[in-house]
Amino acid sequence: MALRSRALLIPAVLIAAVLAFALGAALALRASAPPSVPGLLWPARTIAPFTLTDRHGQPFTLAALEGRWSFVYFGFTRCPDVCPTTLGLLKQVGQKLVDDAAFLQHGQVVLVSVDPERDTPAALDRYLGYFGPSFTGVTGRAADIAAVAREFGVVFGRVPQGDDYTVDHSASVLLVDPHGRLVAVFTPPIDSGRIAEQFRAIRAFVEAQS
Amino acid sequence: MIRRALAGLLLLLHPFTAAAGTDIPLRIDAAYVRVGPQAKVVAGYLVAHNDSDRPVDVVAAEMPGARRIELHVSTLDGGMMRMREVEQISVPARGSLDFERTGTHFMIFYDDGPPAPGASLSLTLRYADGRTQVVPVAVRALTDDAARQDAQTP
């Protein structure tokens, strides 16, 4: 009897071990093999806490990025060419995601000003009112904005231009997931159709991980 | 004196005088000012065709109602977008320049806000050789423009 149960036990343990290994491998594979979506950043990058000011003059912290998907763009309101073009295209992205309830209900576009000296909350409010309520603008102390830009891997710099100045800045659009993590970087040329498709794939992947 | 004035008047009135000769430095297509969220500064674009054997250089531009117009080029440099004022915009001999596709634009400053979408404007282009040219310019809304850009994307 004892011998017989021992004889049964060994194959059972072996089978269990093989199953456990297979399961572990499958889980590891799922976590380590994200879909080949251009722009996807995986593992996601966590963002350090920050405090900036939104277009209504209210504090804007990491919590404002949680519980929703956010497209984040660093630019400024006096930029006449690239910034309005990009924000206009992001509005198009939103219109293309009308069937995506998760984006439509809570999704937002966040313009982080790289020209906080001129981009007051009131200036941002006027500017972003054009694009609609799902657009918000963020400004703050120059040092705080520089710190947030570093967290997002974004670079910018002020450049004198006659008796005025302009600001060079990264042209990428960033995607933050509902956990407040940076999950994608979309580099130019910015194409709203492509970004909408990439968003769907990235959202499906990120949601499958949690 | 009167005869010269009359001859000048005839020249002005005759539509073929300008079109047939080499007086027109550039053929201009699709000139428009894009109005959007900004009140003080907007961008203008066009497509210029140079049918001559020499490059044609735009050195300045003016428009009624605009306080100032600067010539600008945005370039993407290692992921960084850089916008610079330039002295001139050169359209190559026997070639074309599409402002929008090359980051080239007029940066137009307004004191009292830009015109409304649908308005028609006249842009005066000044060239390095002293010639000038007046071209009609449409005013379009940024949101329409994004839709148009999308439509062009394959």
Short mmCIF file of C-alpha atoms in Angstrom, two decimals:
data_model
loop_
_atom_site.label_atom_id
_atom_site.label_comp_id
_atom_site.label_asym_id
_atom_site.label_seq_id
_atom_site.Cartn_x
_atom_site.Cartn_y
_atom_site.Cartn_z
CA MET A 1 0.00 0.00 0.00
CA ALA A 2 2.70 2.46 1.03
CA LEU A 3 4.78 1.42 -1.93
CA ARG A 4 1.85 1.84 -4.28
CA SER A 5 0.98 5.34 -3.11
CA ARG A 6 4.63 6.32 -3.38
CA ALA A 7 4.71 5.03 -6.92
CA LEU A 8 1.71 7.22 -7.71
CA LEU A 9 3.13 10.22 -5.87
CA ILE A 10 6.27 10.54 -7.98
CA PRO A 11 4.49 10.98 -11.35
CA ALA A 12 1.97 13.31 -9.67
CA VAL A 13 4.74 15.52 -8.36
CA LEU A 14 6.43 15.47 -11.73
CA ILE A 15 3.24 16.43 -13.53
CA ALA A 16 2.60 19.20 -11.03
CA ALA A 17 6.14 20.49 -11.50
CA VAL A 18 5.82 20.49 -15.27
CA LEU A 19 2.46 22.27 -15.07
CA ALA A 20 3.82 24.86 -12.64
CA PHE A 21 6.78 25.46 -14.90
CA ALA A 22 4.57 25.84 -17.96
CA LEU A 23 2.25 28.23 -16.13
CA GLY A 24 5.18 30.28 -14.87
CA ALA A 25 6.70 30.41 -18.33
CA ALA A 26 3.37 31.47 -19.85
CA LEU A 27 2.96 34.25 -17.26
CA ALA A 28 6.56 35.37 -17.73
CA LEU A 29 6.07 35.38 -21.47
CA ARG A 30 2.89 37.42 -21.20
CA ALA A 31 4.61 39.99 -19.04
CA SER A 32 7.81 40.19 -21.03
CA ALA A 33 6.45 40.08 -24.57
CA PRO A 34 4.35 43.20 -25.16
CA PRO A 35 2.82 43.61 -28.60
CA SER A 36 5.05 45.29 -31.14
CA VAL A 37 3.18 48.59 -31.05
CA PRO A 38 5.39 51.49 -32.09
CA GLY A 39 5.80 53.86 -29.18
CA LEU A 40 4.87 51.42 -26.42
CA LEU A 41 7.12 51.79 -23.41
CA TRP A 42 7.18 48.59 -21.39
CA PRO A 43 7.76 48.08 -18.56
CA ALA A 44 5.86 51.30 -17.92
CA ARG A 45 7.78 54.17 -16.36
CA THR A 46 6.49 55.46 -13.04
CA ILE A 47 6.33 59.24 -12.65
CA ALA A 48 7.54 60.89 -9.46
CA PRO A 49 4.94 63.02 -7.62
CA PHE A 50 4.74 66.69 -8.67
CA THR A 51 2.61 69.76 -8.06
CA LEU A 52 1.81 72.13 -10.90
CA THR A 53 -1.17 74.43 -11.58
CA ASP A 54 -4.01 73.75 -14.03
CA ARG A 55 -5.88 76.15 -16.33
CA HIS A 56 -8.35 76.97 -13.56
CA GLY A 57 -5.58 77.88 -11.11
CA GLN A 58 -6.07 74.64 -9.14
CA PRO A 59 -3.24 72.31 -8.10
CA PHE A 60 -2.46 69.65 -10.68
CA THR A 61 -0.71 66.61 -9.24
CA LEU A 62 -0.01 63.03 -10.24
CA ALA A 63 -3.51 62.19 -8.95
CA ALA A 64 -4.97 64.17 -11.88
CA LEU A 65 -3.38 61.63 -14.21
CA GLU A 66 -4.78 58.62 -12.34
CA GLY A 67 -8.01 56.81 -13.18
CA ARG A 68 -7.96 57.96 -16.80
CA TRP A 69 -5.91 57.86 -19.96
CA SER A 70 -4.00 61.03 -20.79
CA PHE A 71 -2.18 62.25 -23.86
CA VAL A 72 0.49 64.66 -22.63
CA TYR A 73 2.23 67.24 -24.81
CA PHE A 74 4.85 69.78 -23.82
CA GLY A 75 4.41 73.05 -25.74
CA PHE A 76 3.40 76.69 -25.30
CA THR A 77 0.61 79.00 -26.36
CA ARG A 78 2.80 81.41 -28.39
CA CYS A 79 3.99 78.58 -30.64
CA PRO A 80 2.00 79.25 -33.84
CA ASP A 81 2.89 76.28 -35.99
CA VAL A 82 3.71 72.94 -34.38
CA CYS A 83 1.76 73.19 -31.10
CA PRO A 84 -1.68 74.06 -32.54
CA THR A 85 -1.13 71.47 -35.25
CA THR A 86 -0.35 68.76 -32.70
CA LEU A 87 -3.22 69.70 -30.38
CA GLY A 88 -5.58 69.81 -33.36
CA LEU A 89 -4.46 66.31 -34.30
CA LEU A 90 -4.98 65.12 -30.71
CA LYS A 91 -8.52 66.46 -30.91
CA GLN A 92 -8.90 64.32 -34.03
CA VAL A 93 -7.58 61.31 -32.09
CA GLY A 94 -10.35 61.83 -29.53
CA GLN A 95 -12.93 62.01 -32.33
CA LYS A 96 -11.58 58.75 -33.75
CA LEU A 97 -11.95 57.07 -30.37
CA VAL A 98 -15.68 57.83 -30.07
CA ASP A 99 -16.35 54.10 -29.79
CA ASP A 100 -13.75 53.74 -27.04
CA ALA A 101 -15.77 54.31 -23.89
CA ALA A 102 -12.74 54.30 -21.60
CA PHE A 103 -11.14 57.14 -23.49
CA LEU A 104 -14.28 59.07 -24.23
CA GLN A 105 -15.54 59.21 -20.64
CA HIS A 106 -12.33 60.05 -18.84
CA GLY A 107 -9.62 60.62 -21.40
CA GLN A 108 -7.83 63.93 -21.46
CA VAL A 109 -5.18 65.88 -23.32
CA VAL A 110 -2.73 67.74 -21.09
CA LEU A 111 -0.62 70.59 -22.44
CA VAL A 112 2.33 71.19 -20.12
CA SER A 113 3.67 74.67 -20.77
CA VAL A 114 7.36 75.03 -21.48
CA ASP A 115 6.86 78.81 -21.29
CA PRO A 116 5.45 79.27 -17.76
CA GLU A 117 6.53 82.91 -17.68
CA ARG A 118 3.93 83.86 -20.29
CA ASP A 119 1.54 80.90 -19.96
CA THR A 120 -0.47 81.89 -16.92
CA PRO A 121 -3.48 79.73 -15.99
CA ALA A 122 -5.71 82.39 -17.60
CA ALA A 123 -3.69 82.29 -20.84
CA LEU A 124 -3.90 78.49 -20.90
CA ASP A 125 -7.62 78.60 -20.18
CA ARG A 126 -8.27 80.95 -23.11
CA TYR A 127 -6.08 78.87 -25.39
CA LEU A 128 -7.43 75.44 -24.45
CA GLY A 129 -11.05 76.55 -24.43
CA TYR A 130 -10.76 76.37 -28.19
CA PHE A 131 -10.15 72.63 -28.08
CA GLY A 132 -12.81 71.73 -25.53
CA PRO A 133 -13.26 70.58 -21.94
CA SER A 134 -11.21 67.38 -22.31
CA PHE A 135 -8.13 69.55 -22.84
CA THR A 136 -6.33 70.86 -19.82
CA GLY A 137 -3.23 73.01 -19.50
CA VAL A 138 -0.62 72.96 -16.82
CA THR A 139 1.84 75.62 -15.78
CA GLY A 140 3.96 76.27 -12.71
CA ARG A 141 7.36 77.27 -11.45
CA ALA A 142 10.07 76.83 -14.08
CA ALA A 143 12.03 74.45 -11.85
CA ASP A 144 8.94 72.29 -11.22
CA ILE A 145 8.16 72.09 -14.94
CA ALA A 146 11.77 71.16 -15.69
CA ALA A 147 11.53 68.36 -13.11
CA VAL A 148 8.29 67.01 -14.60
CA ALA A 149 9.80 67.20 -18.11
CA ARG A 150 12.73 65.10 -16.92
CA GLU A 151 10.31 62.51 -15.53
CA PHE A 152 8.69 62.29 -18.97
CA GLY A 153 12.03 62.25 -20.80
CA VAL A 154 11.17 65.55 -22.46
CA VAL A 155 13.70 68.29 -23.17
CA PHE A 156 13.11 71.98 -23.80
CA GLY A 157 15.13 75.16 -23.83
CA ARG A 158 14.53 78.87 -24.17
CA VAL A 159 16.18 80.50 -27.19
CA PRO A 160 16.55 84.30 -27.65
CA GLN A 161 14.96 85.56 -30.86
CA GLY A 162 15.67 89.24 -31.47
CA ASP A 163 14.27 91.09 -28.44
CA ASP A 164 11.89 88.20 -27.84
CA TYR A 165 12.39 84.48 -27.25
CA THR A 166 11.05 81.17 -28.41
CA VAL A 167 11.20 77.74 -26.77
CA ASP A 168 12.60 74.63 -28.41
CA HIS A 169 10.85 71.53 -27.15
CA SER A 170 10.37 67.82 -27.76
CA ALA A 171 7.79 67.18 -30.45
CA SER A 172 6.64 63.84 -29.01
CA VAL A 173 3.20 63.03 -27.65
CA LEU A 174 3.21 60.96 -24.45
CA LEU A 175 0.60 58.52 -23.20
CA VAL A 176 -0.06 58.06 -19.47
CA ASP A 177 -2.16 55.12 -18.27
CA PRO A 178 -4.78 55.19 -15.48
CA HIS A 179 -2.07 54.19 -12.97
CA GLY A 180 -0.25 57.44 -13.74
CA ARG A 181 2.55 55.63 -15.57
CA LEU A 182 4.17 56.66 -18.83
CA VAL A 183 3.33 53.83 -21.24
CA ALA A 184 4.00 55.24 -24.71
CA VAL A 185 5.95 57.91 -26.56
CA PHE A 186 4.67 58.85 -30.02
CA THR A 187 7.30 60.59 -32.12
CA PRO A 188 6.57 62.81 -35.12
CA PRO A 189 5.21 62.82 -37.72
CA ILE A 190 2.07 62.85 -35.57
CA ASP A 191 -0.78 61.09 -37.36
CA SER A 192 -4.13 60.96 -35.61
CA GLY A 193 -5.30 57.74 -37.29
CA ARG A 194 -2.14 55.92 -36.36
CA ILE A 195 -2.16 57.21 -32.78
CA ALA A 196 -5.79 56.14 -32.33
CA GLU A 197 -4.93 52.60 -33.49
CA GLN A 198 -1.82 52.45 -31.32
CA PHE A 199 -3.84 53.68 -28.36
CA ARG A 200 -6.33 50.82 -28.75
CA ALA A 201 -3.57 48.20 -28.90
CA ILE A 202 -1.68 49.70 -25.96
CA ARG A 203 -4.81 50.04 -23.82
CA ALA A 204 -5.75 46.40 -24.47
CA PHE A 205 -2.26 45.26 -23.57
CA VAL A 206 -1.92 47.38 -20.42
CA GLU A 207 -5.37 46.33 -19.16
CA ALA A 208 -4.48 42.66 -19.70
CA GLN A 209 -1.46 43.06 -17.43
CA SER A 210 -3.32 44.20 -14.33
CA MET B 1 2.53 113.35 -68.24
CA ILE B 2 -1.12 112.55 -68.80
CA ARG B 3 -0.15 110.07 -71.46
CA ARG B 4 2.21 108.30 -69.08
CA ALA B 5 -0.42 108.20 -66.40
CA LEU B 6 -2.90 106.76 -68.88
CA ALA B 7 -0.38 104.15 -70.02
CA GLY B 8 0.20 103.22 -66.38
CA LEU B 9 -3.51 102.96 -65.79
CA LEU B 10 -3.89 100.71 -68.82
CA LEU B 11 -1.07 98.53 -67.54
CA LEU B 12 -2.82 98.20 -64.23
CA LEU B 13 -6.13 97.38 -65.84
CA HIS B 14 -4.86 94.91 -68.39
CA PRO B 15 -5.07 91.47 -66.80
CA PHE B 16 -2.59 89.82 -69.17
CA THR B 17 0.20 92.29 -68.61
CA ALA B 18 1.15 90.73 -65.34
CA ALA B 19 0.22 87.14 -66.04
CA ALA B 20 1.97 86.76 -69.39
CA GLY B 21 5.34 88.27 -68.58
CA THR B 22 8.03 87.37 -66.09
CA ASP B 23 6.71 90.03 -63.71
CA ILE B 24 5.17 87.47 -61.44
CA PRO B 25 8.01 85.99 -59.43
CA LEU B 26 6.12 82.96 -58.13
CA ARG B 27 2.96 81.04 -58.82
CA ILE B 28 1.20 80.70 -55.49
CA ASP B 29 -1.26 77.95 -54.54
CA ALA B 30 -3.32 77.25 -51.47
CA ALA B 31 -2.33 80.32 -49.48
CA TYR B 32 -4.10 80.41 -46.15
CA VAL B 33 -3.94 81.75 -42.63
CA ARG B 34 -4.81 79.22 -39.96
CA VAL B 35 -6.75 80.62 -37.04
CA GLY B 36 -7.18 78.59 -33.89
CA PRO B 37 -6.72 79.09 -30.18
CA GLN B 38 -4.37 82.07 -30.43
CA ALA B 39 -5.41 85.69 -30.51
CA LYS B 40 -2.04 87.39 -30.94
CA VAL B 41 -0.13 85.19 -33.30
CA VAL B 42 -1.14 82.80 -36.09
CA ALA B 43 0.64 80.92 -38.85
CA GLY B 44 0.19 81.33 -42.61
CA TYR B 45 1.12 78.83 -45.28
CA LEU B 46 1.25 78.57 -49.07
CA VAL B 47 2.75 76.52 -51.87
CA ALA B 48 5.09 78.46 -54.15
CA HIS B 49 6.14 77.41 -57.64
CA ASN B 50 9.12 79.03 -59.32
CA ASP B 51 9.01 78.71 -63.12
CA SER B 52 12.19 80.73 -63.66
CA ASP B 53 15.80 79.63 -63.93
CA ARG B 54 16.86 81.41 -60.75
CA PRO B 55 15.96 80.91 -57.12
CA VAL B 56 13.39 83.43 -55.89
CA ASP B 57 13.83 84.73 -52.35
CA VAL B 58 10.95 86.05 -50.27
CA VAL B 59 12.40 88.55 -47.80
CA ALA B 60 9.27 90.07 -46.24
CA ALA B 61 5.51 89.89 -46.17
CA GLU B 62 2.74 92.28 -45.20
CA MET B 63 -0.97 92.05 -44.76
CA PRO B 64 -3.59 94.68 -43.88
CA GLY B 65 -4.64 94.28 -40.24
CA ALA B 66 -1.51 92.41 -39.22
CA ARG B 67 0.97 94.30 -37.09
CA ARG B 68 3.97 92.35 -38.30
CA ILE B 69 4.81 89.22 -40.27
CA GLU B 70 7.95 87.19 -39.69
CA LEU B 71 9.37 84.41 -41.85
CA HIS B 72 9.86 81.25 -39.82
CA VAL B 73 11.05 77.70 -40.28
CA SER B 74 10.38 74.88 -37.80
CA THR B 75 12.76 71.97 -37.96
CA LEU B 76 12.80 68.66 -36.15
CA ASP B 77 16.27 68.06 -34.81
CA GLY B 78 16.80 64.83 -32.89
CA GLY B 79 13.23 64.84 -31.58
CA MET B 80 13.49 68.53 -30.65
CA MET B 81 11.27 71.02 -32.45
CA ARG B 82 13.13 74.25 -33.17
CA MET B 83 11.41 77.30 -34.63
CA ARG B 84 13.61 80.06 -36.01
CA GLU B 85 13.03 83.38 -37.70
CA VAL B 86 14.82 83.43 -41.06
CA GLU B 87 16.03 86.32 -43.24
CA GLN B 88 14.51 84.88 -46.37
CA ILE B 89 12.61 81.95 -47.77
CA SER B 90 14.13 80.64 -50.97
CA VAL B 91 12.10 78.91 -53.66
CA PRO B 92 14.47 76.89 -55.90
CA ALA B 93 14.78 77.51 -59.65
CA ARG B 94 12.28 75.40 -61.60
CA GLY B 95 11.04 74.08 -58.30
CA SER B 96 8.40 74.41 -55.63
CA LEU B 97 8.24 74.99 -51.92
CA ASP B 98 5.34 73.65 -49.85
CA PHE B 99 5.46 75.70 -46.67
CA GLU B 100 3.48 73.31 -44.52
CA ARG B 101 5.41 70.20 -45.49
CA THR B 102 8.75 71.88 -44.86
CA GLY B 103 7.95 73.58 -41.55
CA THR B 104 8.04 76.97 -43.30
CA HIS B 105 5.45 79.53 -42.23
CA PHE B 106 4.59 83.17 -41.91
CA MET B 107 4.27 84.08 -38.26
CA ILE B 108 1.61 86.78 -38.25
CA PHE B 109 1.13 89.07 -35.27
CA TYR B 110 -2.22 90.70 -34.52
CA ASP B 111 -3.00 93.36 -31.95
CA ASP B 112 -6.77 92.91 -31.99
CA GLY B 113 -7.17 89.27 -32.89
CA PRO B 114 -6.99 87.50 -36.23
CA PRO B 115 -9.75 87.60 -38.87
CA ALA B 116 -12.56 85.05 -38.72
CA PRO B 117 -12.49 81.81 -40.73
CA GLY B 118 -13.96 82.37 -44.19
CA ALA B 119 -12.49 85.86 -44.61
CA SER B 120 -10.36 86.71 -47.67
CA LEU B 121 -7.10 88.54 -47.24
CA SER B 122 -4.38 90.00 -49.47
CA LEU B 123 -0.81 89.12 -48.71
CA THR B 124 1.99 91.22 -50.17
CA LEU B 125 5.20 89.31 -50.75
CA ARG B 126 8.46 91.24 -51.07
CA TYR B 127 11.34 89.68 -52.92
CA ALA B 128 15.12 90.10 -52.62
CA ASP B 129 15.29 91.75 -56.05
CA GLY B 130 12.81 94.44 -55.01
CA ARG B 131 9.78 93.03 -56.77
CA THR B 132 6.49 92.57 -54.94
CA GLN B 133 3.48 90.39 -55.51
CA VAL B 134 0.02 90.42 -53.99
CA VAL B 135 -1.68 87.06 -53.46
CA PRO B 136 -5.16 86.20 -52.17
CA VAL B 137 -5.19 84.34 -48.87
CA ALA B 138 -8.03 82.33 -47.32
CA VAL B 139 -8.67 82.15 -43.58
CA ARG B 140 -9.31 78.66 -42.26
CA ALA B 141 -10.07 77.24 -38.83
CA LEU B 142 -7.47 74.97 -37.26
CA THR B 143 -10.03 72.23 -36.67
CA ASP B 144 -10.87 72.12 -40.39
CA ASP B 145 -7.18 72.06 -41.11
CA ALA B 146 -6.57 69.02 -38.89
CA ALA B 147 -9.38 67.23 -40.69
CA ARG B 148 -7.81 68.08 -44.02
CA GLN B 149 -4.37 66.89 -42.94
CA ASP B 150 -5.91 63.64 -41.81
CA ALA B 151 -7.64 63.17 -45.11
CA GLN B 152 -4.28 63.42 -46.84
CA THR B 153 -2.70 60.78 -44.65
CA PRO B 154 -2.60 57.41 -46.44
#
